[in-house]
Short mmCIF file of C-alpha atoms and ligand atoms in Angstrom, two decimals:
data_model
loop_
_atom_site.label_atom_id
_atom_site.label_comp_id
_atom_site.label_asym_id
_atom_site.label_seq_id
_atom_site.Cartn_x
_atom_site.Cartn_y
_atom_site.Cartn_z
CA UNK S 1 90.81 115.80 129.59
CA UNK S 2 93.39 117.85 127.87
CA UNK S 3 96.84 117.95 126.65
CA UNK S 4 100.03 119.01 128.61
CA UNK S 5 101.85 120.19 125.49
CA UNK S 6 104.89 121.23 127.78
CA UNK S 7 105.29 117.78 129.09
CA UNK S 8 104.87 116.24 125.46
CA UNK S 9 107.53 118.25 124.09
CA UNK S 10 109.78 117.43 126.69
CA UNK S 11 109.32 113.93 125.74
CA UNK S 12 110.00 114.70 122.01
CA UNK S 13 113.43 116.48 122.21
CA UNK S 14 114.01 115.68 118.51
CA UNK S 15 111.22 118.48 117.70
CA UNK S 16 113.34 121.12 119.51
CA UNK S 17 116.04 121.15 117.41
CA UNK S 18 117.42 123.52 114.79
CA UNK S 19 118.22 123.04 111.46
CA UNK S 20 119.82 124.75 108.60
CA UNK S 21 121.78 127.38 110.92
CA UNK S 22 119.06 128.39 113.70
CA UNK S 23 115.68 127.67 111.92
CA UNK S 24 113.55 125.78 114.48
CA UNK S 25 112.41 122.53 112.87
CA UNK S 26 108.67 122.48 112.69
CA UNK S 27 107.75 118.69 111.62
CA UNK S 28 104.35 118.29 109.48
CA UNK S 29 105.14 115.36 107.69
CA UNK S 30 103.38 113.19 110.43
CA UNK S 31 101.16 111.32 108.12
CA UNK S 32 104.63 109.79 106.63
CA UNK S 33 106.17 108.96 109.95
CA UNK S 34 106.08 110.06 113.34
CA UNK S 35 108.65 110.76 115.74
CA UNK S 36 109.28 108.48 119.15
CA UNK S 37 109.11 109.78 122.63
CA UNK S 38 112.19 109.36 124.71
CA UNK S 39 110.10 106.51 126.36
CA UNK S 40 109.95 104.31 123.24
CA UNK S 41 113.89 105.48 122.60
CA UNK S 42 115.12 104.50 125.90
CA UNK S 43 113.14 101.00 126.11
CA UNK S 44 114.01 100.37 122.79
CA UNK S 45 118.09 101.15 123.77
CA UNK S 46 117.80 99.10 126.82
CA UNK S 47 117.18 95.69 124.58
CA UNK S 48 119.99 96.63 122.32
CA UNK S 49 122.43 97.62 125.09
CA UNK S 50 121.37 94.86 127.32
CA UNK S 51 121.29 91.78 125.04
CA UNK S 52 118.39 90.20 122.92
CA UNK S 53 117.69 86.46 122.85
CA UNK S 54 115.40 85.12 120.04
CA UNK S 55 111.66 84.59 121.09
CA UNK S 56 109.75 81.64 122.06
CA UNK S 57 110.89 78.19 122.47
CA UNK S 58 114.54 79.10 124.02
CA UNK S 59 115.33 78.58 127.94
CA UNK S 60 117.40 81.29 129.13
CA UNK S 61 117.00 84.70 130.81
CA UNK S 62 117.42 86.77 127.62
CA UNK S 63 115.08 85.06 125.43
CA UNK S 64 112.57 84.59 128.06
CA UNK S 65 112.97 88.46 128.75
CA UNK S 66 112.48 89.27 125.21
CA UNK S 67 109.56 86.71 124.45
CA UNK S 68 107.54 88.29 127.48
CA UNK S 69 107.99 91.80 126.28
CA UNK S 70 107.13 90.77 122.59
CA UNK S 71 104.24 89.21 123.88
CA UNK S 72 103.13 91.85 126.16
CA UNK S 73 102.86 93.91 123.10
CA UNK S 74 100.45 91.67 121.76
CA UNK S 75 98.06 92.12 124.79
CA UNK S 76 98.51 95.79 124.35
CA UNK S 77 97.58 95.80 121.06
CA UNK S 78 94.50 93.45 121.78
CA UNK S 79 93.40 95.82 124.63
CA UNK S 80 94.32 99.02 122.60
CA UNK S 81 91.93 97.72 119.52
CA UNK S 82 89.70 96.13 121.92
CA UNK S 83 89.80 92.49 120.29
CA UNK S 84 88.19 89.94 122.05
CA UNK S 85 91.41 87.48 121.72
CA UNK S 86 95.08 87.88 121.80
CA UNK S 87 95.18 85.27 119.04
CA UNK S 88 93.50 87.88 116.53
CA UNK S 89 96.32 90.19 116.92
CA UNK S 90 99.29 89.03 114.21
CA UNK S 91 102.15 91.27 114.49
CA UNK S 92 103.47 91.98 110.84
CA UNK S 93 106.12 94.38 109.57
CA UNK S 94 103.09 97.29 109.08
CA UNK S 95 100.10 97.94 107.32
CA UNK S 96 101.21 97.24 103.61
CA UNK S 97 102.86 93.83 105.28
CA UNK S 98 99.20 93.37 106.86
CA UNK S 99 97.26 94.05 103.92
CA UNK S 100 99.32 91.57 101.69
CA UNK S 101 98.71 88.83 104.38
CA UNK S 102 95.12 89.20 104.33
CA UNK S 103 94.91 89.51 100.33
CA UNK S 104 97.03 86.66 99.58
CA UNK S 105 95.77 84.35 102.62
CA UNK S 106 92.25 85.13 102.40
CA UNK S 107 92.23 85.14 98.47
CA UNK S 108 93.65 81.78 98.50
CA UNK S 109 90.87 80.12 100.73
CA UNK S 110 87.73 82.26 100.00
CA UNK S 111 88.08 84.08 96.47
CA UNK S 112 87.49 82.03 93.05
CA UNK S 113 87.65 82.98 89.50
CA UNK S 114 84.95 85.39 88.81
CA UNK S 115 84.52 86.64 92.36
CA UNK S 116 84.92 90.25 93.14
CA UNK S 117 86.76 92.57 95.56
CA UNK S 118 86.06 96.39 96.06
CA UNK S 119 88.25 99.23 97.31
CA UNK S 120 87.60 102.79 97.40
CA UNK S 121 89.16 105.38 95.22
CA UNK S 122 91.10 107.06 98.02
CA UNK S 123 93.10 104.13 98.83
CA UNK S 124 96.82 104.23 99.57
CA UNK S 125 98.84 101.93 97.12
CA UNK S 126 99.15 99.56 99.84
CA UNK S 127 95.50 98.75 99.88
CA UNK S 128 95.14 98.37 96.07
CA UNK S 129 97.95 96.68 94.41
CA UNK S 130 98.13 93.59 97.00
CA UNK S 131 94.37 93.06 95.91
CA UNK S 132 95.05 93.57 92.22
CA UNK S 133 97.84 90.99 92.52
CA UNK S 134 95.15 88.67 94.31
CA UNK S 135 92.68 89.23 91.60
CA UNK S 136 95.07 88.60 89.04
CA UNK S 137 96.19 85.26 90.82
CA UNK S 138 92.38 84.03 91.43
CA UNK S 139 91.10 85.36 88.10
CA UNK S 140 88.79 88.07 90.07
CA UNK S 141 87.73 91.48 89.44
CA UNK S 142 88.77 94.42 91.47
CA UNK S 143 86.02 97.01 91.86
CA UNK S 144 86.53 100.71 93.00
CA UNK S 145 83.80 102.58 95.40
CA UNK S 146 84.23 106.30 94.27
CA UNK S 147 84.19 109.57 95.89
CA UNK S 148 82.70 112.90 95.32
CA UNK S 149 84.85 116.00 94.74
CA UNK S 150 84.96 116.98 98.56
CA UNK S 151 86.76 113.90 99.04
CA UNK S 152 83.79 111.71 100.70
CA UNK S 153 83.42 108.41 99.50
CA UNK S 154 79.95 107.45 97.92
CA UNK S 155 78.85 105.19 100.04
CA UNK S 156 75.17 104.54 98.91
CA UNK S 157 76.85 103.16 95.59
CA UNK S 158 77.81 99.96 97.64
CA UNK S 159 74.35 98.88 97.54
CA UNK S 160 74.97 98.33 93.61
CA UNK S 161 78.65 97.63 93.83
CA UNK S 162 78.19 94.50 96.14
CA UNK S 163 76.92 91.60 94.35
CA UNK S 164 76.76 88.07 95.01
CA UNK S 165 79.93 87.75 93.99
CA UNK S 166 81.77 90.18 96.26
CA UNK S 167 83.87 88.34 98.69
CA UNK S 168 85.75 91.66 100.48
CA UNK S 169 85.66 95.10 100.69
CA UNK S 170 89.10 96.71 101.71
CA UNK S 171 88.77 100.85 103.07
CA UNK S 172 90.98 102.99 104.62
CA UNK S 173 89.76 104.93 107.74
CA UNK S 174 91.33 107.91 107.26
CA UNK S 175 92.89 109.35 103.91
CA UNK S 176 96.39 110.08 103.88
CA UNK S 177 95.87 112.53 101.33
CA UNK S 178 92.40 114.18 101.98
CA UNK S 179 92.12 113.88 105.57
CA UNK S 180 88.63 112.09 105.14
CA UNK S 181 87.48 110.01 107.89
CA UNK S 182 85.37 107.50 106.44
CA UNK S 183 82.26 106.30 107.60
CA UNK S 184 83.50 102.75 108.11
CA UNK S 185 80.82 101.43 110.52
CA UNK S 186 78.24 101.98 107.82
CA UNK S 187 80.38 100.46 105.37
CA UNK S 188 80.73 97.49 107.53
CA UNK S 189 77.11 97.30 108.14
CA UNK S 190 76.00 97.06 104.51
CA UNK S 191 78.61 94.71 103.57
CA UNK S 192 77.88 92.61 106.65
CA UNK S 193 74.26 92.69 105.29
CA UNK S 194 75.27 90.93 102.42
CA UNK S 195 77.64 88.57 104.07
CA UNK S 196 80.70 90.52 102.71
CA UNK S 197 83.55 90.62 104.77
CA UNK S 198 85.79 93.93 105.67
CA UNK S 199 89.25 95.01 106.24
CA UNK S 200 89.96 98.44 107.45
CA UNK S 201 93.32 100.08 106.59
CA UNK S 202 93.84 102.12 109.98
CA UNK S 203 97.16 103.48 108.97
CA UNK S 204 96.08 106.94 109.37
CA UNK S 205 93.55 106.12 112.16
CA UNK S 206 94.73 104.51 115.38
CA UNK S 207 97.01 107.28 116.09
CA UNK S 208 94.22 109.91 115.74
CA UNK S 209 91.07 108.50 117.26
CA UNK S 210 89.67 105.36 119.15
CA UNK S 211 89.52 102.29 117.47
CA UNK S 212 87.33 99.37 118.55
CA UNK S 213 87.25 96.52 116.57
CA UNK S 214 84.24 94.86 118.12
CA UNK S 215 82.20 98.04 118.01
CA UNK S 216 83.25 98.60 114.26
CA UNK S 217 82.67 94.77 114.05
CA UNK S 218 85.39 94.67 111.14
CA UNK S 219 87.18 91.47 110.04
CA UNK S 220 90.32 92.66 109.41
CA UNK S 221 92.24 96.06 110.40
CA UNK S 222 95.55 97.01 109.68
CA UNK S 223 98.10 99.75 111.33
CA UNK S 224 102.10 100.48 111.38
CA UNK S 225 103.95 101.10 114.22
CA UNK S 226 105.97 104.18 112.84
CA UNK S 227 102.91 106.25 112.08
CA UNK S 228 101.95 105.65 116.09
CA UNK S 229 104.96 107.07 117.52
CA UNK S 230 106.60 103.71 117.25
CA UNK S 231 109.73 101.82 115.27
CA UNK S 232 109.59 101.42 111.56
CA UNK S 233 109.17 98.00 110.32
CA UNK S 234 106.80 96.62 112.64
CA UNK S 235 102.92 96.81 112.64
CA UNK S 236 99.65 94.73 113.32
CA UNK S 237 96.69 92.95 111.70
CA UNK S 238 93.71 92.11 113.67
CA UNK S 239 91.46 89.80 112.14
CA UNK S 240 88.54 87.71 113.37
CA UNK S 241 89.38 84.29 114.76
CA UNK S 242 86.64 82.63 112.44
CA UNK S 243 88.78 83.91 109.26
CA UNK S 244 92.28 83.46 110.64
CA UNK S 245 91.63 80.31 111.60
CA UNK S 246 90.57 79.03 107.92
CA UNK S 247 93.19 81.16 106.19
CA UNK S 248 96.31 79.06 105.07
CA UNK S 249 99.64 80.73 106.36
CA UNK S 250 101.21 83.58 104.25
CA UNK S 251 104.67 82.72 104.78
CA UNK S 252 106.81 79.47 105.78
CA UNK S 253 109.26 78.92 108.17
CA UNK S 254 110.13 79.42 111.81
CA UNK S 255 107.23 80.06 114.32
CA UNK S 256 104.65 79.31 111.84
CA UNK S 257 105.36 75.62 111.98
CA UNK S 258 103.94 73.03 114.20
CA UNK S 259 106.09 69.96 112.96
CA UNK S 260 107.95 69.53 109.33
CA UNK S 261 107.90 66.31 107.27
CA UNK S 262 109.04 66.08 103.73
CA UNK S 263 105.61 64.37 102.93
CA UNK S 264 103.98 67.51 104.56
CA UNK S 265 104.42 69.75 107.31
CA UNK S 266 101.50 71.03 110.09
CA UNK S 267 101.34 74.37 111.36
CA UNK S 268 101.31 76.29 114.83
CA UNK S 269 98.10 77.73 115.85
CA UNK S 270 97.14 81.28 115.97
CA UNK S 271 98.47 83.70 116.16
CA UNK S 272 102.04 82.21 115.48
CA UNK S 273 100.49 80.55 112.14
CA UNK S 274 101.00 83.89 110.37
CA UNK S 275 104.49 84.83 111.92
CA UNK S 276 106.97 83.20 110.05
CA UNK S 277 110.93 83.74 111.00
CA UNK S 278 112.31 85.92 113.59
CA UNK S 279 110.43 88.98 113.66
CA UNK S 280 111.70 92.58 114.35
CA UNK S 281 111.67 91.80 118.11
CA UNK S 282 113.02 94.91 119.62
CA UNK S 283 110.70 96.71 117.15
CA UNK S 284 107.68 94.99 118.49
CA UNK S 285 108.56 95.89 122.06
CA UNK S 286 109.32 99.39 121.29
CA UNK S 287 105.63 99.41 119.52
CA UNK S 288 104.14 98.38 122.68
CA UNK S 289 105.96 101.11 125.11
CA UNK S 290 104.66 103.72 121.94
CA UNK S 291 101.09 102.42 122.34
CA UNK S 292 101.34 102.82 126.07
CA UNK S 293 102.42 106.57 125.68
CA UNK S 294 99.64 107.17 123.27
CA UNK S 295 97.31 105.42 125.79
CA UNK S 296 98.52 107.40 129.04
CA UNK S 297 97.50 110.76 126.90
CA UNK S 298 94.21 109.43 125.74
CA UNK S 299 92.78 109.16 122.29
CA UNK S 300 90.14 111.56 122.82
CA UNK S 301 92.61 114.05 124.09
CA UNK S 302 94.39 113.21 121.28
CA UNK S 303 91.58 113.63 118.83
CA UNK S 304 90.21 116.87 120.42
CA UNK S 305 93.55 118.70 120.45
CA UNK S 306 94.51 117.56 116.90
CA UNK S 307 91.00 118.68 115.36
CA UNK S 308 91.44 122.08 116.84
CA UNK S 309 95.13 122.13 115.43
CA UNK S 310 93.76 121.16 112.19
CA UNK S 311 91.20 123.61 111.96
CA UNK S 312 93.44 126.23 112.96
CA UNK S 313 95.71 125.11 110.56
CA UNK S 314 93.20 125.27 107.46
CA UNK S 315 91.91 128.64 108.57
CA UNK S 316 95.12 130.02 108.36
CA UNK S 317 96.07 128.49 105.06
CA UNK S 318 92.96 129.56 103.46
CA UNK S 319 94.08 133.24 104.08
CA UNK S 320 97.20 132.77 102.27
CA UNK S 321 96.71 133.83 98.56
CA UNK S 322 96.43 131.76 96.01
CA UNK S 323 95.86 128.60 97.82
CA UNK S 324 93.32 125.82 96.94
CA UNK S 325 92.55 122.70 99.71
CA UNK S 326 92.43 119.34 98.21
CA UNK S 327 89.79 117.32 100.38
CA UNK S 328 86.90 119.02 101.92
CA UNK S 329 85.11 116.54 103.61
CA UNK S 330 82.68 117.38 106.48
CA UNK S 331 84.73 115.01 108.80
CA UNK S 332 88.83 115.29 108.58
CA UNK S 333 91.49 114.44 110.71
CA UNK S 334 94.98 115.46 111.09
CA UNK S 335 95.90 115.95 107.29
CA UNK S 336 95.44 118.99 104.87
CA UNK S 337 96.74 118.60 101.08
CA UNK S 338 97.02 121.98 98.89
CA UNK S 339 98.20 123.52 95.95
CA UNK S 340 99.09 126.87 95.20
CA UNK S 341 98.16 128.76 91.78
CA UNK S 342 101.71 129.58 90.67
CA UNK S 343 103.93 127.47 92.69
CA UNK S 344 104.28 124.00 92.14
CA UNK S 345 103.94 121.68 95.35
CA UNK S 346 107.64 120.59 94.75
CA UNK S 347 109.01 124.12 94.78
CA UNK S 348 106.68 124.92 97.70
CA UNK S 349 108.14 121.53 100.12
CA UNK S 350 111.74 122.39 98.94
CA UNK S 351 111.66 126.28 99.71
CA UNK S 352 109.53 125.41 103.27
CA UNK S 353 112.18 122.96 103.94
CA UNK S 354 114.87 125.80 103.84
CA UNK S 355 112.87 127.56 106.37
CA UNK S 356 112.77 124.73 108.62
CA UNK S 357 109.41 123.39 107.79
CA UNK S 358 108.90 119.78 107.05
CA UNK S 359 105.80 119.07 104.90
CA UNK S 360 105.48 116.39 102.02
CA UNK S 361 104.45 116.84 98.36
CA UNK S 362 103.66 114.61 95.39
CA UNK S 363 100.88 111.68 94.89
CA UNK S 364 101.46 110.52 98.25
CA UNK S 365 101.33 106.80 97.03
CA UNK S 366 98.04 107.35 95.95
CA UNK S 367 97.72 108.20 92.06
CA UNK S 368 93.87 107.45 91.65
CA UNK S 369 93.48 110.70 94.05
CA UNK S 370 95.55 112.74 92.15
CA UNK S 371 93.81 111.45 88.83
CA UNK S 372 90.47 111.87 90.11
CA UNK S 373 91.42 115.77 90.68
CA UNK S 374 93.32 115.91 87.69
CA UNK S 375 96.53 116.94 89.42
CA UNK S 376 99.75 115.86 89.41
CA UNK S 377 100.16 115.88 93.22
CA UNK S 378 99.51 117.94 96.29
CA UNK S 379 101.64 119.65 99.18
CA UNK S 380 100.40 118.07 102.53
CA UNK S 381 100.76 119.14 105.79
CA UNK S 382 99.82 116.79 108.55
CA UNK S 383 99.45 117.35 112.13
CA UNK S 384 100.11 115.31 115.55
CA UNK S 385 99.31 115.89 119.19
CA UNK S 386 102.85 117.24 119.81
CA UNK S 387 102.80 119.98 117.26
CA UNK S 388 101.66 123.51 118.74
CA UNK S 389 99.84 126.45 117.59
CA UNK S 390 103.20 128.52 117.60
CA UNK S 391 104.49 125.95 114.84
CA UNK S 392 101.31 126.49 112.66
CA UNK S 393 102.14 130.14 112.84
CA UNK S 394 105.85 129.75 111.64
CA UNK S 395 104.56 127.38 108.81
CA UNK S 396 101.95 130.06 107.71
CA UNK S 397 104.64 132.80 107.77
CA UNK S 398 106.82 130.57 105.95
CA UNK S 399 104.04 129.85 103.48
CA UNK S 400 103.48 133.74 102.87
CA UNK S 401 107.33 134.32 102.26
CA UNK S 402 107.36 131.60 99.87
CA UNK S 403 104.23 132.33 97.88
CA UNK S 404 105.47 135.65 97.64
CA UNK S 405 108.49 134.66 95.43
CA UNK S 406 106.23 133.29 92.79
N1 PMP J 501 97.80 103.02 103.97
C1 PMP J 501 97.53 104.26 104.57
C2 PMP J 501 96.38 105.09 104.67
C3 PMP J 501 98.82 104.91 104.91
O1 PMP J 501 98.96 106.31 104.95
C4 PMP J 501 100.20 104.29 104.72
C5 PMP J 501 101.30 104.94 104.86
N2 PMP J 501 101.52 106.24 104.18
C6 PMP J 501 99.81 102.79 104.58
C7 PMP J 501 98.81 102.36 104.19
C8 PMP J 501 101.06 102.20 104.40
O2 PMP J 501 102.01 102.41 105.43
P1 PMP J 501 103.08 101.31 105.74
O3 PMP J 501 104.41 102.01 104.93
O4 PMP J 501 103.63 101.57 106.96
O5 PMP J 501 103.27 99.99 105.37
#
């Protein structure tokens, strides 16, 4: 199956706009956030225009309609990730929220003083700091799985890093800086051989390749709606029921309650135990539509097309004088970080922007990666299935013009 790029472009009219007096917008910052198709925008607008009811418990038309649509997103995510049960899908504010939930709640229940948690050197801050906070709280130690200069994790080192004190490993599926696709299945198998749980940060994965939580056998997996063509402020956590059942609630209030008494309250069953307060109802409904959109195109078709686009972009970028690519892993997806020998990344980003090209510059919320390479940051282009080869040509033309100024 291949991609019908013309239809896709029609579904994303924002991509056809001109900015700065007639420069076609070339959006290559998809790792930061993605645009939404009209199908998502229209559905979200219809829920605002036609009225909202608060979900669960209420007994009227709008509440029932919103509850059904909200819960339908849970079913869709369950199918999308191939989870065993809808109870294993917790709707959250996004990846950061999902990681914080697990770090807190798993930590409270399963991590004792002297225990160990492992994250990798290439993690986003959202998959480091929640674990750091938990380790401080529980008196545990955070250990780091290093990478080589190509940006590949040294997975063999897990054999030594994992000890009988290790409780959980949390690792990104795809690096938001290097584009590395990590061998998460191998990592999970190694961890499980020693009874260690594994959380996968799939913020950069679910929109680019098929993710099957049963096949991976991960214990937890997190992703964000806004990186998969859905609204901001929503996302999901997959967790194996056996863990979620044992973990205490993360936040108190609203839907997570069974019964409240002053001498102690009881809590709702899964998945509601972890969904305190009125959620982003319409955002969640929009996320369901975004996932449906991606499913209709097909993750395999998306993967194949994006890989071609990524290879083409890298090839062309290497021809630009003075360019160094950061992240040379064998298995990459969507993301290219680069430096120029004279131009600072910030200057590249600013000048490209004036030519209509949107990339990202900086440390990309992953300071340890910058420290690994001894650099202050990178320029980063990240492609999505709605980008075209013509857009890459515009990017490269703009790059040549910009670096020519230095
Ligand atoms: N992990 C990775 C790998 C990411 O790329 C991001 C977003 N840049 C996050 C976590 C955090 O996602 P969010 O801000 O949507 O919670």
